[in-house]
PDB file of C-alpha atoms in Angstrom:
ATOM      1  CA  UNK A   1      82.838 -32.787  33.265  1.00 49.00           C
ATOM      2  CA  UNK A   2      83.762 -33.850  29.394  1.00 46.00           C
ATOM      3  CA  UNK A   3      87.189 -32.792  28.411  1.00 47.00           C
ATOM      4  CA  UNK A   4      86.198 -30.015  26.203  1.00 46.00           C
ATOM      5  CA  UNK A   5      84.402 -28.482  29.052  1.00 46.00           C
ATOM      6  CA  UNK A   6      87.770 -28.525  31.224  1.00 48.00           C
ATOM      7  CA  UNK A   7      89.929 -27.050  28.870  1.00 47.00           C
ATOM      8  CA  UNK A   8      86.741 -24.247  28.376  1.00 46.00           C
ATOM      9  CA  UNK A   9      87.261 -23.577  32.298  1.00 46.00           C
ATOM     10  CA  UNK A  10      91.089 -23.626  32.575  1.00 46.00           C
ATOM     11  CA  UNK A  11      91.810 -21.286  29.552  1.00 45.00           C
ATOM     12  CA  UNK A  12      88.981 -19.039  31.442  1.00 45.00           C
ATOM     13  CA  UNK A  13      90.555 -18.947  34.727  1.00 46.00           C
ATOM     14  CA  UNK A  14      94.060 -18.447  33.249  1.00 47.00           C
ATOM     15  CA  UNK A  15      92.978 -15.333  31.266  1.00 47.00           C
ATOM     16  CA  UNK A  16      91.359 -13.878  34.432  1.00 46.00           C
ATOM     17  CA  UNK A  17      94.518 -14.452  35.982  1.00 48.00           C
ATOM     18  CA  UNK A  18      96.209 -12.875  33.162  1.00 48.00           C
ATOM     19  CA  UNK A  19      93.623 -10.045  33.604  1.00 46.00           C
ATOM     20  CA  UNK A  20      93.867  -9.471  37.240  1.00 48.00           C
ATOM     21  CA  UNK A  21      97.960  -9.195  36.332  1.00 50.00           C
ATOM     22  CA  UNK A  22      97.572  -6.674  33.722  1.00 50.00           C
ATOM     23  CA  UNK A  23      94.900  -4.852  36.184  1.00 49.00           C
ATOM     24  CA  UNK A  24      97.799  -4.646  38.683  1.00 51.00           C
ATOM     25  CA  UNK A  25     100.523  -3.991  36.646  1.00 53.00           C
ATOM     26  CA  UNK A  26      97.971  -0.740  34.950  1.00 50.00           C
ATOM     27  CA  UNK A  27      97.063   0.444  38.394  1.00 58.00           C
ATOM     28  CA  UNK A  28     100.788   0.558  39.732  1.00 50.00           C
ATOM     29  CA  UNK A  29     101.869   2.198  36.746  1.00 53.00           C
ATOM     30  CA  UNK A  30      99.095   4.724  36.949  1.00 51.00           C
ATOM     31  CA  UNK A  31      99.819   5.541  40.730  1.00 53.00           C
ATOM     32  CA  UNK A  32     104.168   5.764  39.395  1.00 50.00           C
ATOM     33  CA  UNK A  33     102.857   8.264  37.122  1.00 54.00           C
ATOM     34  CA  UNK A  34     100.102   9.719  39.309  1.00 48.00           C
ATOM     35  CA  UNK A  35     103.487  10.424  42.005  1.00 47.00           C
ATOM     36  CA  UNK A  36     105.739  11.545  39.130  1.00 49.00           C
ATOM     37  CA  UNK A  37     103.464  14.327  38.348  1.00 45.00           C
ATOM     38  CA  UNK A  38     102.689  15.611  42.251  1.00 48.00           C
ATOM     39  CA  UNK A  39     106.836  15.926  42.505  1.00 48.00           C
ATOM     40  CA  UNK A  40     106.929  17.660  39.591  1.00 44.00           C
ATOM     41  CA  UNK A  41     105.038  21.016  39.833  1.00 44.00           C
ATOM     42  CA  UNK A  42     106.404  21.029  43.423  1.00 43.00           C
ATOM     43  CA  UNK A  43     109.777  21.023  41.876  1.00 43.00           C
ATOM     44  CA  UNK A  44     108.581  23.781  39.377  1.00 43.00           C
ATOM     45  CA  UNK A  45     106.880  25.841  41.891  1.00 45.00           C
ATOM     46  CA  UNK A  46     110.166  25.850  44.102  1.00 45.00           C
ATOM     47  CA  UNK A  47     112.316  26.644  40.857  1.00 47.00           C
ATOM     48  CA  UNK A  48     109.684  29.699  39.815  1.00 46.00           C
ATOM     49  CA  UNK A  49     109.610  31.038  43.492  1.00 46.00           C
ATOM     50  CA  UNK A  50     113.823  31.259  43.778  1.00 45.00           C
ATOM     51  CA  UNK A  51     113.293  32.745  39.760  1.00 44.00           C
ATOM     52  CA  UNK A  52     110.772  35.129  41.761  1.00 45.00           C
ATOM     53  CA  UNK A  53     112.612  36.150  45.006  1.00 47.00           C
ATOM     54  CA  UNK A  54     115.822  36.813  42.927  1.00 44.00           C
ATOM     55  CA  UNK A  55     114.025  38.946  40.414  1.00 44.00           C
ATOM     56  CA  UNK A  56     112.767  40.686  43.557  1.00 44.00           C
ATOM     57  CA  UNK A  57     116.420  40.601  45.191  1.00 42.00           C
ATOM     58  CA  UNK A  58     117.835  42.445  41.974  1.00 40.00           C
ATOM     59  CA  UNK A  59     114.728  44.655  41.349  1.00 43.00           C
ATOM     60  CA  UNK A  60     115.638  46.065  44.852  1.00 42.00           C
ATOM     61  CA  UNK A  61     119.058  46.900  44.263  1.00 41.00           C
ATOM     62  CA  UNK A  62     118.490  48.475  41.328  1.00 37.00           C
ATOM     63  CA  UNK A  63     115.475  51.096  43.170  1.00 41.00           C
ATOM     64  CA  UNK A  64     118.142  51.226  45.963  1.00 38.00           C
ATOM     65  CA  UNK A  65     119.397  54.847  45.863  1.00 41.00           C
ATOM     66  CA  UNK A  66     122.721  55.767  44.890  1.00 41.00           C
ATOM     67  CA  UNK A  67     125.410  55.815  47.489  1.00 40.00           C
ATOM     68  CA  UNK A  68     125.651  59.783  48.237  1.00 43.00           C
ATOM     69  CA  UNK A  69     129.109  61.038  47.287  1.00 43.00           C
ATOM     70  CA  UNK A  70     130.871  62.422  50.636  1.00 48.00           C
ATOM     71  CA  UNK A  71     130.975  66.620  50.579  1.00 50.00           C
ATOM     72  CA  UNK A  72     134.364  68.315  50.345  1.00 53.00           C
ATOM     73  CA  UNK A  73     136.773  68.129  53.876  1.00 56.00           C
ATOM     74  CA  UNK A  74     139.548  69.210  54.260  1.00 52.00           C
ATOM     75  CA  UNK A  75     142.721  67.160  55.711  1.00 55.00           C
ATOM     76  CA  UNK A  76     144.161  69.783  57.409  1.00 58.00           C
ATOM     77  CA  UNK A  77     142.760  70.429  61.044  1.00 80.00           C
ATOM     78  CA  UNK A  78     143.780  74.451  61.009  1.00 92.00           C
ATOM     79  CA  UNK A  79     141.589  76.627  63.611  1.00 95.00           C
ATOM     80  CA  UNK A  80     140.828  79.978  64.139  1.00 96.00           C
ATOM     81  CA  UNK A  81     143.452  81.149  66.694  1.00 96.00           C
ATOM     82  CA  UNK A  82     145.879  78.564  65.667  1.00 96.00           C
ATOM     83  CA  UNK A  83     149.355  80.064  64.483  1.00 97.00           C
ATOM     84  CA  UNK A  84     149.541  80.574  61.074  1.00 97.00           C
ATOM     85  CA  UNK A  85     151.776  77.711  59.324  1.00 97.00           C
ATOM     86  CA  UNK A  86     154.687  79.151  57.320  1.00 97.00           C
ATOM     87  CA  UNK A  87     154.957  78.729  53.872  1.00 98.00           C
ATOM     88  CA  UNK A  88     157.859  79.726  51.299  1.00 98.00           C
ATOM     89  CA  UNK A  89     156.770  79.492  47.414  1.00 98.00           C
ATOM     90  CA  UNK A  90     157.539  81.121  44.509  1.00 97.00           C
ATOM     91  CA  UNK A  91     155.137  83.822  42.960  1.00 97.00           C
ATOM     92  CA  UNK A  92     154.127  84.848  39.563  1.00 96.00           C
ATOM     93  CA  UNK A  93     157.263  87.174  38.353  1.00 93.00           C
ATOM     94  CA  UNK A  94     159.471  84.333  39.803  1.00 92.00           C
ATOM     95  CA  UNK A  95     160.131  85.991  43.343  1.00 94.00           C
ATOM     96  CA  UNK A  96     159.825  84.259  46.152  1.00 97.00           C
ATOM     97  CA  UNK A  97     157.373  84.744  48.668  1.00 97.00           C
ATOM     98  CA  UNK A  98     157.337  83.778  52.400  1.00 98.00           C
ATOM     99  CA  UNK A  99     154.727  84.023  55.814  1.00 98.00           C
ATOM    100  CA  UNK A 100     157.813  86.185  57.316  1.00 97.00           C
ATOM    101  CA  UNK A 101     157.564  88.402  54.449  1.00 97.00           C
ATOM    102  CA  UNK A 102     154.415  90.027  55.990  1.00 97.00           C
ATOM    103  CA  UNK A 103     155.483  90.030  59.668  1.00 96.00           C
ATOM    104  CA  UNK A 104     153.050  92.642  61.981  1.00 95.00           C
ATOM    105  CA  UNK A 105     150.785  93.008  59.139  1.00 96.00           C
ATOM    106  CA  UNK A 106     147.599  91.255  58.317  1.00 98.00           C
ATOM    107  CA  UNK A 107     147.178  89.146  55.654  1.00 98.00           C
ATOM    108  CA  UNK A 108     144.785  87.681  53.060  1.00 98.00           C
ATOM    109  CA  UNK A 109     144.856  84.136  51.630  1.00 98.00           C
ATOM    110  CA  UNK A 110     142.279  82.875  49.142  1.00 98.00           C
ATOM    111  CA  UNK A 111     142.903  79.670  47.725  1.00 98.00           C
ATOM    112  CA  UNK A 112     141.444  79.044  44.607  1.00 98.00           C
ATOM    113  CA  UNK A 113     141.092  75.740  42.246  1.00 97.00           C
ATOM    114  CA  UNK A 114     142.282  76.744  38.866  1.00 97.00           C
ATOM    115  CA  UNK A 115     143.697  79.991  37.289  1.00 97.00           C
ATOM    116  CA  UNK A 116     141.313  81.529  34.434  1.00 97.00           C
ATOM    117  CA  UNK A 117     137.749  79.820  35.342  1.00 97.00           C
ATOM    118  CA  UNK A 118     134.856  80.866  36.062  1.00 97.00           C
ATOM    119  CA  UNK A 119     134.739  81.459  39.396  1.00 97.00           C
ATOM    120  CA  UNK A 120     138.285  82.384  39.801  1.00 97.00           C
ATOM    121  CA  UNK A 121     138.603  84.414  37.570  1.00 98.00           C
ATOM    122  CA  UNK A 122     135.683  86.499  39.415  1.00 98.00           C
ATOM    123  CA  UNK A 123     137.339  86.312  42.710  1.00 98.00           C
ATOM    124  CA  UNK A 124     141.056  87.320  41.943  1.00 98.00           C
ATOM    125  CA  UNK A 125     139.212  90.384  39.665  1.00 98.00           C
ATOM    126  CA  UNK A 126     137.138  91.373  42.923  1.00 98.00           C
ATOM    127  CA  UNK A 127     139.893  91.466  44.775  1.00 98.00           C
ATOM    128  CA  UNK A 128     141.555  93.488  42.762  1.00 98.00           C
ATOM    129  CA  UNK A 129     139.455  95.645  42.692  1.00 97.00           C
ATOM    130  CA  UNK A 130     139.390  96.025  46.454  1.00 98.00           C
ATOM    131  CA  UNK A 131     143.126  96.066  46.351  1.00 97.00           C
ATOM    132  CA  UNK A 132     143.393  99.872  47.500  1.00 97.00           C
ATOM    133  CA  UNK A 133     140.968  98.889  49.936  1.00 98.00           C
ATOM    134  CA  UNK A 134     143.043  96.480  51.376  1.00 98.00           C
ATOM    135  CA  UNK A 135     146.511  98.482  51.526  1.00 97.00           C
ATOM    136  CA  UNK A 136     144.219 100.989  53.561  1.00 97.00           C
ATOM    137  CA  UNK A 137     143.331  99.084  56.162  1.00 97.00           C
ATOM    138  CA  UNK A 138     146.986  97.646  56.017  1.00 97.00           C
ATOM    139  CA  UNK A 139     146.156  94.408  54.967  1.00 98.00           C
ATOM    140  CA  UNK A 140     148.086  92.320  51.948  1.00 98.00           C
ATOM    141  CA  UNK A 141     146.224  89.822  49.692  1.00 98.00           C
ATOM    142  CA  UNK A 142     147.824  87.055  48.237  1.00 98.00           C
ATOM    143  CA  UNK A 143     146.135  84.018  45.884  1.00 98.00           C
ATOM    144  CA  UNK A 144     147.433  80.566  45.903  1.00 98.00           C
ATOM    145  CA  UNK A 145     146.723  77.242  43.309  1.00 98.00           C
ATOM    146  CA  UNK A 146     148.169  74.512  42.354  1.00 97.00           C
ATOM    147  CA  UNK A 147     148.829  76.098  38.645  1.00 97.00           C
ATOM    148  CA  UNK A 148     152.624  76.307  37.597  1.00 97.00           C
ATOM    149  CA  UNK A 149     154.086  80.000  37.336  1.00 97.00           C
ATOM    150  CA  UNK A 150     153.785  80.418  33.277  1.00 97.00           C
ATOM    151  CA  UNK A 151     149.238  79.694  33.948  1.00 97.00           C
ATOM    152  CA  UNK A 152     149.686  81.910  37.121  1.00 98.00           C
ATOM    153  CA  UNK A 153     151.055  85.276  34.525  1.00 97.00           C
ATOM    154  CA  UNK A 154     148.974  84.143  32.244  1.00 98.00           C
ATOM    155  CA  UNK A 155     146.090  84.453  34.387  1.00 98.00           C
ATOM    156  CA  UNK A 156     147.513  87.617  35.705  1.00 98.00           C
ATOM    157  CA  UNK A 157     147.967  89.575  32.355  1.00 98.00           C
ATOM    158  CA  UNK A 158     144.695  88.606  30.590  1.00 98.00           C
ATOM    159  CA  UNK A 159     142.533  89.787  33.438  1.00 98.00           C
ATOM    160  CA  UNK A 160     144.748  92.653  34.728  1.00 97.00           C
ATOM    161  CA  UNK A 161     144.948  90.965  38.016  1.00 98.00           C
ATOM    162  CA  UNK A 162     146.484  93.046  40.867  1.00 96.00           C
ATOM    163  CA  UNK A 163     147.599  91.010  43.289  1.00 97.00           C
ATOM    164  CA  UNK A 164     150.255  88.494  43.437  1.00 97.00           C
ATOM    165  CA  UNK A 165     149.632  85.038  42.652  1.00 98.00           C
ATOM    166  CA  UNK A 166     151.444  82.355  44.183  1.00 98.00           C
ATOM    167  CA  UNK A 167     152.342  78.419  42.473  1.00 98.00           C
ATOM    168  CA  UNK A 168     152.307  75.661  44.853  1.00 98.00           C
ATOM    169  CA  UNK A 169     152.129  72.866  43.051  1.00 97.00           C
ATOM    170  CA  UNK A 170     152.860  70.142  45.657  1.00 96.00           C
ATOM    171  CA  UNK A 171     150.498  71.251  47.650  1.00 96.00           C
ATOM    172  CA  UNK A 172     152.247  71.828  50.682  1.00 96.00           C
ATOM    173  CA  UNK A 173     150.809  75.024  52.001  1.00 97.00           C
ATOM    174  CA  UNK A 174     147.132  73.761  50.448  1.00 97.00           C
ATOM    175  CA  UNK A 175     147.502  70.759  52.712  1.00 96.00           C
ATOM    176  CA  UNK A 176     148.766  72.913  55.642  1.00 96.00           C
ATOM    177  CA  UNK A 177     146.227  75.363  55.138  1.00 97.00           C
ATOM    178  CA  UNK A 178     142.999  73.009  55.038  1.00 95.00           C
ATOM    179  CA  UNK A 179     142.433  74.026  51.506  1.00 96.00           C
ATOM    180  CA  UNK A 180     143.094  70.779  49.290  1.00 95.00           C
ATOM    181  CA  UNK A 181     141.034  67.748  50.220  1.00 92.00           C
ATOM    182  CA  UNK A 182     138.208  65.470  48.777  1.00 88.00           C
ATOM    183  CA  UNK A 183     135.774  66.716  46.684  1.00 85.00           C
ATOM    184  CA  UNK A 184     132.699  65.450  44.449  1.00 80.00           C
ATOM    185  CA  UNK A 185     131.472  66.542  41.133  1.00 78.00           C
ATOM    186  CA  UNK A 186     128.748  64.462  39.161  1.00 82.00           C
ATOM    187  CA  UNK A 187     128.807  61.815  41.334  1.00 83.00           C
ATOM    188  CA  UNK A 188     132.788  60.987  41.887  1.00 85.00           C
ATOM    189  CA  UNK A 189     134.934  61.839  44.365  1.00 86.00           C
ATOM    190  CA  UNK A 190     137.950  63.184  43.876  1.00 79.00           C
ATOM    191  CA  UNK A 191     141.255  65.404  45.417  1.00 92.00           C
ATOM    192  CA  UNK A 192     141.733  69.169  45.094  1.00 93.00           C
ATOM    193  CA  UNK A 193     141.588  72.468  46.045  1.00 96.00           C
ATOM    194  CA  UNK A 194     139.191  73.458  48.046  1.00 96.00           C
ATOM    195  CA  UNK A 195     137.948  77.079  47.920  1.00 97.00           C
ATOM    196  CA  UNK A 196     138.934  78.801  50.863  1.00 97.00           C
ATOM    197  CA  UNK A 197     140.045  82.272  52.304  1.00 98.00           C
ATOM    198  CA  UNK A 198     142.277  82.758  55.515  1.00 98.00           C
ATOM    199  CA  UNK A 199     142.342  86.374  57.287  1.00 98.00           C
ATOM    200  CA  UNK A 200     145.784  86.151  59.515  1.00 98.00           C
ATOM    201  CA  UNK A 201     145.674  88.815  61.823  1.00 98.00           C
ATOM    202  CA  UNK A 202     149.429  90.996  62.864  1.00 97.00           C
ATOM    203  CA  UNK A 203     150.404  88.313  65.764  1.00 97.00           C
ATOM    204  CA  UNK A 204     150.885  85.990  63.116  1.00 97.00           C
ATOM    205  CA  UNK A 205     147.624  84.072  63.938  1.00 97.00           C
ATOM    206  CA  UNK A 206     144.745  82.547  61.941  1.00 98.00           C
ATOM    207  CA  UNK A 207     141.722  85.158  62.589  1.00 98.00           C
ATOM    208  CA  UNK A 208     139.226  83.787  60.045  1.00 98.00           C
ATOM    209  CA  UNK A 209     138.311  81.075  58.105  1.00 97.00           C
ATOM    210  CA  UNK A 210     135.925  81.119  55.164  1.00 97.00           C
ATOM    211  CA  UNK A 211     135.321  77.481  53.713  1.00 95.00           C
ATOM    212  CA  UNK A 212     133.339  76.188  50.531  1.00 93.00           C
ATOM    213  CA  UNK A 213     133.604  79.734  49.667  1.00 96.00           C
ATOM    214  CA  UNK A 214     130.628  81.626  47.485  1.00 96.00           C
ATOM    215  CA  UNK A 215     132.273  83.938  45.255  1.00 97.00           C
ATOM    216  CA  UNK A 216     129.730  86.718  44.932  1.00 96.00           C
ATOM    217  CA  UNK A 217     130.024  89.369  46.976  1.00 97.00           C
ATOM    218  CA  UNK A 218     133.247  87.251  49.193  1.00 98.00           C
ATOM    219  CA  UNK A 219     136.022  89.848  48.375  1.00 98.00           C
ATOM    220  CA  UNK A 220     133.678  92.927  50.298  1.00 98.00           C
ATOM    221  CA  UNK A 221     133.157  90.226  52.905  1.00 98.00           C
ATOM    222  CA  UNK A 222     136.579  89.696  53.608  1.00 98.00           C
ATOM    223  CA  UNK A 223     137.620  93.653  53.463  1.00 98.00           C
ATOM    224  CA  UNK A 224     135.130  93.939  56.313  1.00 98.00           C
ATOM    225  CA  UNK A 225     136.264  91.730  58.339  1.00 98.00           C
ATOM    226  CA  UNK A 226     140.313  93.021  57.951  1.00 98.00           C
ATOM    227  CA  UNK A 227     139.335  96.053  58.313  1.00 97.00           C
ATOM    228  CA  UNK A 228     137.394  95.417  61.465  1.00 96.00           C
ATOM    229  CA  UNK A 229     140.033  93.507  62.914  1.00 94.00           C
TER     230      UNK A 229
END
């Protein structure tokens, strides 16, 4: 073989060498890239589906309904039969007015939220009206709140009210009575008076209890039931 043709047929098999490296080095570098891009959408997948199941997560506490507020109860555990507890508060007028005070005669306590609303203001007027009513079947009425004495004459001498009105604002004989405990209004929950009427008969025990009282039409209810008693 002449010299020229040697040097023809090492430069060839060098570049095919050189070829087959390149062809390697491409194919490797394909298959890197090939790998790369399987791991990848795995990664994205997994990344969308925890996007997904927290959007679901959140999207389901926001359908969940709202927690239901509790309905009014009372603290006190006060029974029908149970002796009446005795109470000594002041009264519009600025007497003083105790349970002893009405010893061997039945008595009426409604309990109302706040002096010249709504619905109190109703109620203390009905009973007033039934007022001669009561004395006849020899029964006393008596309203209790929470308001301080100057609201309670207030109350008293724009409405004409006819019975006496007593002030307890520490809410001693509320809590003794059953008639100041949680309550809800739009959603919140909250203390207060509850409405309620008691019906103590002459032994000095509890003969009636009227809670979450309706105020239509209560007043006639409860003269019924003192003067059936």
């Amino acid at each position: 073989m002449s010299q020229k043709s040697r040097k023809k047929s090492s430069k060839t098999s060098s570049g095919s060498s050189t070829a087959k490296k390149k062809t390697a080095k491409a194919r490797a570098s394909t298959q890197a890239r090939s790998a790369q891009t399987q791991r990848t959408p795995a990664g994205k997948s997994t990344g969308t589906t925890a996007k997904a199941g927290s959007h679901k997560a959140a999207s389901e506490q926001l359908k969940s309904p709202k927690t239901t507020s509790p309905p009014a109860q009372a603290k006190s555990g006060l029974v029908e039969g149970q002796k009446a507890p005795a109470f000594r508060l002041p009264r519009d007028g600025g007497d003083v007015v105790t349970l002893a005070d009405y010893a061997g005669r039945k008595l009426v306590l409604f309990f109302y939220p706040r002096a010249d609303t709504p619905g109190c203001t109703r109620e203390a007027i009905d009973f007033t009206r039934l007022a001669g009513a009561f004395t006849a079947a020899s029964t006393a009425v008596l309203g209790i709140s929470a308001d301080p004495l100057k609201a309670q004459e207030k109350f008293r001498d724009k409405h004409k009210l006819g019975v006496p009105l007593i002030s307890d604002e520490k809410h001693e004989m509320l809590e003794a009575y059953g008639a100041w405990g949680q309550k809800s209004m739009y959603g919140k929950s909250f203390l207060g008076i509850l409405r309620t009427t008691i019906l103590i008969g002459t032994d000095g025990r509890v003969a009636r209890i009227w809670r979450n009282v309706r105020v239509d039409g209560h007043a006639d209810e409860v003269l019924e039931a003192a003067t059936s008693l």
